[in-house]
């Protein structure tokens, strides 16, 4: 049975690629690859590459959205399960434009949106704060004594 996977973030300062008064395009690491992360999970490269590859059509359509911050649990497992795997359009802050695997990291090139949360993210980028990005997806886990290994297929 697939498990909901919510990752803690990799904190880093984003590299600004371009900026206008109302938008920014930036790049930063969004997931570790082939290494045990802060949540004691390991994403094998082939599993993560396949999972991200399934997102390519959404990326091309500019429909791979991300939110500002995590959805808060309500205590209702059914509602929380759906909410954790669904991006709420009223919370969107940025669009993933492209991605690249490099040096055991998955990097994302992202663009802030013209939404209230996109404006908040733009302010954080301008203030050069450390940002964290958290992946959400569904996959089976191979449970081990020290860490859990994410198994294919990974649905992001």
PDB file of C-alpha atoms in Angstrom:
ATOM      1  CA  UNK A   1       0.000   0.000   0.000  1.00  0.00           C
ATOM      2  CA  UNK A   2       1.316   3.452  -0.889  1.00  0.00           C
ATOM      3  CA  UNK A   3       2.141   5.857   1.905  1.00  0.00           C
ATOM      4  CA  UNK A   4       1.851   9.609   1.907  1.00  0.00           C
ATOM      5  CA  UNK A   5       5.355  11.046   1.832  1.00  0.00           C
ATOM      6  CA  UNK A   6       5.942  14.526   3.184  1.00  0.00           C
ATOM      7  CA  UNK A   7       9.528  15.644   3.381  1.00  0.00           C
ATOM      8  CA  UNK A   8      11.137  18.174   5.634  1.00  0.00           C
ATOM      9  CA  UNK A   9      12.773  20.852   3.649  1.00  0.00           C
ATOM     10  CA  UNK A  10      16.311  21.371   2.478  1.00  0.00           C
ATOM     11  CA  UNK A  11      17.041  24.883   3.734  1.00  0.00           C
ATOM     12  CA  UNK A  12      19.090  27.024   1.371  1.00  0.00           C
ATOM     13  CA  UNK A  13      19.252  30.465  -0.114  1.00  0.00           C
ATOM     14  CA  UNK A  14      17.812  30.488  -3.598  1.00  0.00           C
ATOM     15  CA  UNK A  15      19.854  31.738  -6.532  1.00  0.00           C
ATOM     16  CA  UNK A  16      17.957  34.510  -8.326  1.00  0.00           C
ATOM     17  CA  UNK A  17      17.989  34.067 -12.094  1.00  0.00           C
ATOM     18  CA  UNK A  18      15.833  37.055 -13.043  1.00  0.00           C
ATOM     19  CA  UNK A  19      13.569  39.508 -11.296  1.00  0.00           C
ATOM     20  CA  UNK A  20      10.954  42.123 -12.153  1.00  0.00           C
ATOM     21  CA  UNK A  21       8.973  44.281  -9.705  1.00  0.00           C
ATOM     22  CA  UNK A  22       6.274  41.584  -9.486  1.00  0.00           C
ATOM     23  CA  UNK A  23       8.009  38.274 -10.298  1.00  0.00           C
ATOM     24  CA  UNK A  24      11.186  36.286  -9.762  1.00  0.00           C
ATOM     25  CA  UNK A  25      12.698  33.218 -11.352  1.00  0.00           C
ATOM     26  CA  UNK A  26      14.998  31.354  -8.995  1.00  0.00           C
ATOM     27  CA  UNK A  27      16.835  28.068  -8.584  1.00  0.00           C
ATOM     28  CA  UNK A  28      17.589  25.965  -5.524  1.00  0.00           C
ATOM     29  CA  UNK A  29      17.831  22.366  -4.317  1.00  0.00           C
ATOM     30  CA  UNK A  30      14.462  20.776  -3.611  1.00  0.00           C
ATOM     31  CA  UNK A  31      15.310  17.143  -2.764  1.00  0.00           C
ATOM     32  CA  UNK A  32      18.297  14.964  -1.911  1.00  0.00           C
ATOM     33  CA  UNK A  33      18.991  11.922  -4.113  1.00  0.00           C
ATOM     34  CA  UNK A  34      20.517   8.570  -3.073  1.00  0.00           C
ATOM     35  CA  UNK A  35      21.147   9.863   0.454  1.00  0.00           C
ATOM     36  CA  UNK A  36      19.233   9.453   3.694  1.00  0.00           C
ATOM     37  CA  UNK A  37      17.431  12.741   4.374  1.00  0.00           C
ATOM     38  CA  UNK A  38      16.199  14.469   7.556  1.00  0.00           C
ATOM     39  CA  UNK A  39      13.088  12.253   7.602  1.00  0.00           C
ATOM     40  CA  UNK A  40      15.189   9.072   7.456  1.00  0.00           C
ATOM     41  CA  UNK A  41      14.069   8.397   3.881  1.00  0.00           C
ATOM     42  CA  UNK A  42      16.197   7.718   0.863  1.00  0.00           C
ATOM     43  CA  UNK A  43      15.065   8.460  -2.684  1.00  0.00           C
ATOM     44  CA  UNK A  44      16.978   6.253  -5.127  1.00  0.00           C
ATOM     45  CA  UNK A  45      17.915   8.223  -8.248  1.00  0.00           C
ATOM     46  CA  UNK A  46      15.947   6.035 -10.694  1.00  0.00           C
ATOM     47  CA  UNK A  47      12.779   6.253  -8.549  1.00  0.00           C
ATOM     48  CA  UNK A  48      12.975  10.043  -8.214  1.00  0.00           C
ATOM     49  CA  UNK A  49      13.839  10.487 -11.912  1.00  0.00           C
ATOM     50  CA  UNK A  50      10.827   8.405 -12.933  1.00  0.00           C
ATOM     51  CA  UNK A  51       8.588  10.330 -10.520  1.00  0.00           C
ATOM     52  CA  UNK A  52       9.776  13.688 -11.812  1.00  0.00           C
ATOM     53  CA  UNK A  53       9.533  12.474 -15.405  1.00  0.00           C
ATOM     54  CA  UNK A  54       5.831  11.892 -14.856  1.00  0.00           C
ATOM     55  CA  UNK A  55       5.563  15.625 -14.062  1.00  0.00           C
ATOM     56  CA  UNK A  56       7.090  16.763 -17.370  1.00  0.00           C
ATOM     57  CA  UNK A  57       3.760  17.389 -19.114  1.00  0.00           C
ATOM     58  CA  UNK A  58       2.551  19.555 -16.202  1.00  0.00           C
ATOM     59  CA  UNK A  59       5.834  21.472 -16.258  1.00  0.00           C
ATOM     60  CA  UNK A  60       5.506  22.125 -20.010  1.00  0.00           C
ATOM     61  CA  UNK A  61       1.926  23.403 -19.481  1.00  0.00           C
ATOM     62  CA  UNK A  62       3.056  25.609 -16.539  1.00  0.00           C
ATOM     63  CA  UNK A  63       0.756  23.561 -14.325  1.00  0.00           C
ATOM     64  CA  UNK A  64       3.220  22.095 -11.797  1.00  0.00           C
ATOM     65  CA  UNK A  65       2.209  24.297  -8.881  1.00  0.00           C
ATOM     66  CA  UNK A  66       3.598  24.549  -5.379  1.00  0.00           C
ATOM     67  CA  UNK A  67       2.266  26.083  -2.194  1.00  0.00           C
ATOM     68  CA  UNK A  68       3.692  28.394   0.393  1.00  0.00           C
ATOM     69  CA  UNK A  69       4.089  26.267   3.544  1.00  0.00           C
ATOM     70  CA  UNK A  70       2.596  22.896   4.517  1.00  0.00           C
ATOM     71  CA  UNK A  71      -1.130  22.174   4.741  1.00  0.00           C
ATOM     72  CA  UNK A  72      -2.073  21.952   8.406  1.00  0.00           C
ATOM     73  CA  UNK A  73      -3.680  18.703   9.574  1.00  0.00           C
ATOM     74  CA  UNK A  74      -7.344  18.886  10.575  1.00  0.00           C
ATOM     75  CA  UNK A  75      -7.447  15.612  12.502  1.00  0.00           C
ATOM     76  CA  UNK A  76      -9.731  14.004   9.904  1.00  0.00           C
ATOM     77  CA  UNK A  77      -7.542  11.347   8.224  1.00  0.00           C
ATOM     78  CA  UNK A  78      -9.617  11.181   5.057  1.00  0.00           C
ATOM     79  CA  UNK A  79      -9.630  14.956   4.571  1.00  0.00           C
ATOM     80  CA  UNK A  80      -5.966  15.258   5.546  1.00  0.00           C
ATOM     81  CA  UNK A  81      -4.915  12.514   3.120  1.00  0.00           C
ATOM     82  CA  UNK A  82      -6.575  14.286   0.204  1.00  0.00           C
ATOM     83  CA  UNK A  83      -5.327  17.714   1.288  1.00  0.00           C
ATOM     84  CA  UNK A  84      -1.740  16.549   1.725  1.00  0.00           C
ATOM     85  CA  UNK A  85      -1.612  15.325  -1.879  1.00  0.00           C
ATOM     86  CA  UNK A  86      -3.573  18.166  -3.502  1.00  0.00           C
ATOM     87  CA  UNK A  87      -2.279  21.652  -4.229  1.00  0.00           C
ATOM     88  CA  UNK A  88      -4.875  24.248  -3.229  1.00  0.00           C
ATOM     89  CA  UNK A  89      -4.925  26.909  -5.932  1.00  0.00           C
ATOM     90  CA  UNK A  90      -5.659  29.645  -3.389  1.00  0.00           C
ATOM     91  CA  UNK A  91      -2.319  28.811  -1.704  1.00  0.00           C
ATOM     92  CA  UNK A  92      -0.099  28.611  -4.816  1.00  0.00           C
ATOM     93  CA  UNK A  93       3.111  30.623  -4.549  1.00  0.00           C
ATOM     94  CA  UNK A  94       5.261  29.356  -7.391  1.00  0.00           C
ATOM     95  CA  UNK A  95       5.425  27.240 -10.532  1.00  0.00           C
ATOM     96  CA  UNK A  96       8.135  24.674 -11.207  1.00  0.00           C
ATOM     97  CA  UNK A  97       9.560  25.592 -14.628  1.00  0.00           C
ATOM     98  CA  UNK A  98      12.228  22.909 -14.958  1.00  0.00           C
ATOM     99  CA  UNK A  99      14.423  20.609 -12.913  1.00  0.00           C
ATOM    100  CA  UNK A 100      17.887  19.081 -12.996  1.00  0.00           C
ATOM    101  CA  UNK A 101      19.667  16.292 -11.137  1.00  0.00           C
ATOM    102  CA  UNK A 102      23.169  17.301 -10.048  1.00  0.00           C
ATOM    103  CA  UNK A 103      25.549  16.101  -7.306  1.00  0.00           C
ATOM    104  CA  UNK A 104      23.004  14.000  -5.373  1.00  0.00           C
ATOM    105  CA  UNK A 105      20.472  16.828  -5.401  1.00  0.00           C
ATOM    106  CA  UNK A 106      17.355  17.595  -7.385  1.00  0.00           C
ATOM    107  CA  UNK A 107      17.360  21.293  -8.307  1.00  0.00           C
ATOM    108  CA  UNK A 108      14.264  23.175  -9.353  1.00  0.00           C
ATOM    109  CA  UNK A 109      13.966  26.330 -11.406  1.00  0.00           C
ATOM    110  CA  UNK A 110      10.844  28.056 -10.169  1.00  0.00           C
ATOM    111  CA  UNK A 111       8.857  31.217 -10.827  1.00  0.00           C
ATOM    112  CA  UNK A 112       6.810  33.157  -8.318  1.00  0.00           C
ATOM    113  CA  UNK A 113       3.136  33.538  -9.180  1.00  0.00           C
ATOM    114  CA  UNK A 114       0.985  36.682  -9.284  1.00  0.00           C
ATOM    115  CA  UNK A 115      -0.921  35.528  -6.196  1.00  0.00           C
ATOM    116  CA  UNK A 116      -0.797  36.795  -2.606  1.00  0.00           C
ATOM    117  CA  UNK A 117       1.413  33.837  -1.623  1.00  0.00           C
ATOM    118  CA  UNK A 118       3.608  34.428  -4.663  1.00  0.00           C
ATOM    119  CA  UNK A 119       4.113  37.975  -3.363  1.00  0.00           C
ATOM    120  CA  UNK A 120       5.116  36.647   0.056  1.00  0.00           C
ATOM    121  CA  UNK A 121       7.600  34.264  -1.562  1.00  0.00           C
ATOM    122  CA  UNK A 122       8.971  37.115  -3.692  1.00  0.00           C
ATOM    123  CA  UNK A 123       9.553  39.146  -0.521  1.00  0.00           C
ATOM    124  CA  UNK A 124      11.373  36.246   1.136  1.00  0.00           C
ATOM    125  CA  UNK A 125      13.547  35.818  -1.951  1.00  0.00           C
ATOM    126  CA  UNK A 126      14.405  39.524  -2.000  1.00  0.00           C
ATOM    127  CA  UNK A 127      15.294  39.374   1.691  1.00  0.00           C
ATOM    128  CA  UNK A 128      17.671  36.495   0.862  1.00  0.00           C
ATOM    129  CA  UNK A 129      16.166  34.253   3.503  1.00  0.00           C
ATOM    130  CA  UNK A 130      16.861  30.565   3.738  1.00  0.00           C
ATOM    131  CA  UNK A 131      13.998  28.806   2.015  1.00  0.00           C
ATOM    132  CA  UNK A 132      12.908  25.232   2.407  1.00  0.00           C
ATOM    133  CA  UNK A 133      11.031  23.132  -0.098  1.00  0.00           C
ATOM    134  CA  UNK A 134       9.176  19.973   0.827  1.00  0.00           C
ATOM    135  CA  UNK A 135       8.202  17.240  -1.561  1.00  0.00           C
ATOM    136  CA  UNK A 136       4.817  15.577  -1.261  1.00  0.00           C
ATOM    137  CA  UNK A 137       4.032  12.348  -3.001  1.00  0.00           C
ATOM    138  CA  UNK A 138       2.749   8.804  -2.740  1.00  0.00           C
ATOM    139  CA  UNK A 139       4.870   5.651  -2.834  1.00  0.00           C
ATOM    140  CA  UNK A 140       5.535   2.437  -1.014  1.00  0.00           C
ATOM    141  CA  UNK A 141       8.362   2.417   1.500  1.00  0.00           C
ATOM    142  CA  UNK A 142      10.835  -0.386   2.041  1.00  0.00           C
ATOM    143  CA  UNK A 143      11.253  -0.137   5.796  1.00  0.00           C
ATOM    144  CA  UNK A 144      14.722  -0.708   7.201  1.00  0.00           C
ATOM    145  CA  UNK A 145      16.282  -0.485  10.654  1.00  0.00           C
ATOM    146  CA  UNK A 146      17.952   2.882   9.998  1.00  0.00           C
ATOM    147  CA  UNK A 147      15.948   4.445   7.161  1.00  0.00           C
ATOM    148  CA  UNK A 148      13.063   3.880   4.762  1.00  0.00           C
ATOM    149  CA  UNK A 149      13.734   3.540   1.054  1.00  0.00           C
ATOM    150  CA  UNK A 150      11.160   5.005  -1.342  1.00  0.00           C
ATOM    151  CA  UNK A 151      10.035   2.441  -3.918  1.00  0.00           C
ATOM    152  CA  UNK A 152       8.695   2.932  -7.424  1.00  0.00           C
ATOM    153  CA  UNK A 153       6.301   4.112  -8.551  1.00  0.00           C
ATOM    154  CA  UNK A 154       6.587   7.518  -6.901  1.00  0.00           C
ATOM    155  CA  UNK A 155       3.598   9.741  -7.680  1.00  0.00           C
ATOM    156  CA  UNK A 156       4.375  13.427  -7.246  1.00  0.00           C
TER     157      UNK A 156
END
